[in-house]
């Protein structure tokens, strides 16, 4: 007798037990990859509620959905996000495919949206493109609460206008999503990171000042001083915070165009009565920004407190081979949003039960119920049946467990009379209805 047949003889036929034995016998312990998560059925109502709010808000602001591939040529990301950023230098999932092409799982959505915009000439179809997206992104970061290796973002990009009104619109969209989901305790931080006119002279000044305190900086910031000095400013390391207390900030060295734009953003935020704080140290972890940069945080999150981030990137389309086209956008973490919703208790916990559970008493009635359920489902009623040949009592228990709104019991006598009792599970009341009229009964209750 084989091992499997022997264990089959020894143990009751339970799927779980066989699966466990099978795994043990062959030492198969296949697990999900570190930093990835299954979204289980119990969590789906939460995701669906968030997705519904996102779609509604995007419609309200007149954004159109775009879906781009999950993998792209590696150069797309190294060129746009920047060679010296953490994302490109140490976090990307990059591999050679079978034709030796370097492929990367997208670490963010902006680069792909811009690639698609350029490749499909979207700019020629309309002078302004308002696009939104949602989906998984991949970064090989150290996993912790709110930080995954496969995570999900929703985001939007507007291409074709340099109006500060769009900077503000882009800041308002995620906040409107949060408001609709009952997430109110958020903070908006804004900054300007300048442009190729004002940033290089400022950078020189900053490097000069940082060199003076070089010995007091953390080893990470000492390395960044060479590769990406602006990032030294948003280090959370105590040593860096202390050493860089008095260094000059970009916002005080803006050229007149950037300063006017930044002032415009602030006055528009005042017009729409949206509170914000200026954080001169906000530089973001991606290199493509010009002028506005912003982040939305929540105190309900731990050390990974950024719910969303974004900004303007007026040179990026051109850098990726398109015509000069200004742009601005944001992306927001789904998992972090859901963490906040769960923490503050605005999360829906359950999917609604079926409108009707059809109990069948014998084979013929079960087949009849199956056909009827198919018809009712095609009319849009959520209907469930028993597929496990359970007893009347066990089927009733299951209908209760699933929180079905109504139950109808079908047996030989019901089929012969063409009538059956439908039970309202909430009130416990029963009434006799025609089997041809189940949909009417469901509609009227
Ligand atoms: P980002 O700041 O890198 O920006 O990511 C945006 C948001 O994605 C973060 O605020 C956070 O909520 C979430 N997020 C990032 N990494 C992780 C992770 N490892 N685990 C869980 N959540 C994470 C961007 O991606 C830019 N593309 C935003 C943008 C769009 N700028 C202009 N347009």
Short mmCIF file of C-alpha atoms and ligand atoms in Angstrom, two decimals, residues 108 110 133 139 141 146-148 151 153 157 284 286 288-289 306-311 313 329-331 333 336, ligand 1:
data_model
loop_
_atom_site.label_atom_id
_atom_site.label_comp_id
_atom_site.label_asym_id
_atom_site.label_seq_id
_atom_site.Cartn_x
_atom_site.Cartn_y
_atom_site.Cartn_z
CA UNK A 108 5.69 52.74 -8.59
CA UNK A 110 4.22 57.28 -12.45
CA UNK A 133 -4.58 53.91 -11.59
CA UNK A 139 9.99 47.12 -3.66
CA UNK A 141 12.39 46.88 1.42
CA UNK A 146 2.87 49.20 6.81
CA UNK A 147 5.87 48.29 4.68
CA UNK A 148 5.56 45.40 2.27
CA UNK A 151 1.99 46.58 -1.82
CA UNK A 153 -1.15 51.99 -4.55
CA UNK A 157 -1.24 61.84 -12.84
CA UNK A 284 10.81 62.65 -1.23
CA UNK A 286 12.24 59.94 -6.04
CA UNK A 288 11.86 63.47 -10.71
CA UNK A 289 10.19 66.26 -8.77
CA UNK A 306 3.06 58.36 5.03
CA UNK A 307 -0.37 57.63 3.62
CA UNK A 308 0.34 59.35 0.31
CA UNK A 309 2.95 61.38 -1.49
CA UNK A 310 3.40 63.19 -4.73
CA UNK A 311 4.36 66.35 -6.52
CA UNK A 313 7.52 66.70 -12.39
CA UNK A 329 0.56 63.46 -9.50
CA UNK A 330 0.24 61.49 -6.30
CA UNK A 331 0.23 57.89 -5.14
CA UNK A 333 -0.67 53.24 -0.14
CA UNK A 336 -1.65 51.84 5.03
P1 LIG B 1 6.01 57.06 -2.84
O1 LIG B 1 6.08 58.08 -1.75
O2 LIG B 1 7.21 56.26 -3.09
O3 LIG B 1 5.58 57.85 -4.14
O4 LIG B 1 4.80 56.08 -2.54
C1 LIG B 1 3.50 56.59 -2.30
C2 LIG B 1 2.85 55.84 -1.15
O5 LIG B 1 2.88 54.43 -1.38
C3 LIG B 1 3.52 56.01 0.21
O6 LIG B 1 3.12 57.21 0.82
C4 LIG B 1 3.00 54.80 0.96
O7 LIG B 1 1.70 55.04 1.46
C5 LIG B 1 2.93 53.74 -0.14
N1 LIG B 1 4.12 52.87 -0.08
C6 LIG B 1 5.34 53.09 -0.60
N2 LIG B 1 6.16 52.06 -0.36
C7 LIG B 1 5.46 51.15 0.34
C8 LIG B 1 5.75 49.85 0.88
N3 LIG B 1 6.94 49.29 0.74
N4 LIG B 1 4.75 49.19 1.54
C9 LIG B 1 3.54 49.75 1.69
N5 LIG B 1 3.20 50.97 1.18
C10 LIG B 1 4.14 51.66 0.52
C11 LIG B 1 5.42 57.25 -5.36
O8 LIG B 1 5.33 56.07 -5.55
C12 LIG B 1 5.24 58.27 -6.48
N6 LIG B 1 5.00 57.52 -7.73
C13 LIG B 1 4.09 59.22 -6.20
C14 LIG B 1 3.80 60.17 -7.30
C15 LIG B 1 2.87 60.02 -8.26
N7 LIG B 1 4.45 61.28 -7.55
C16 LIG B 1 3.94 61.86 -8.64
N8 LIG B 1 2.98 61.09 -9.09
#
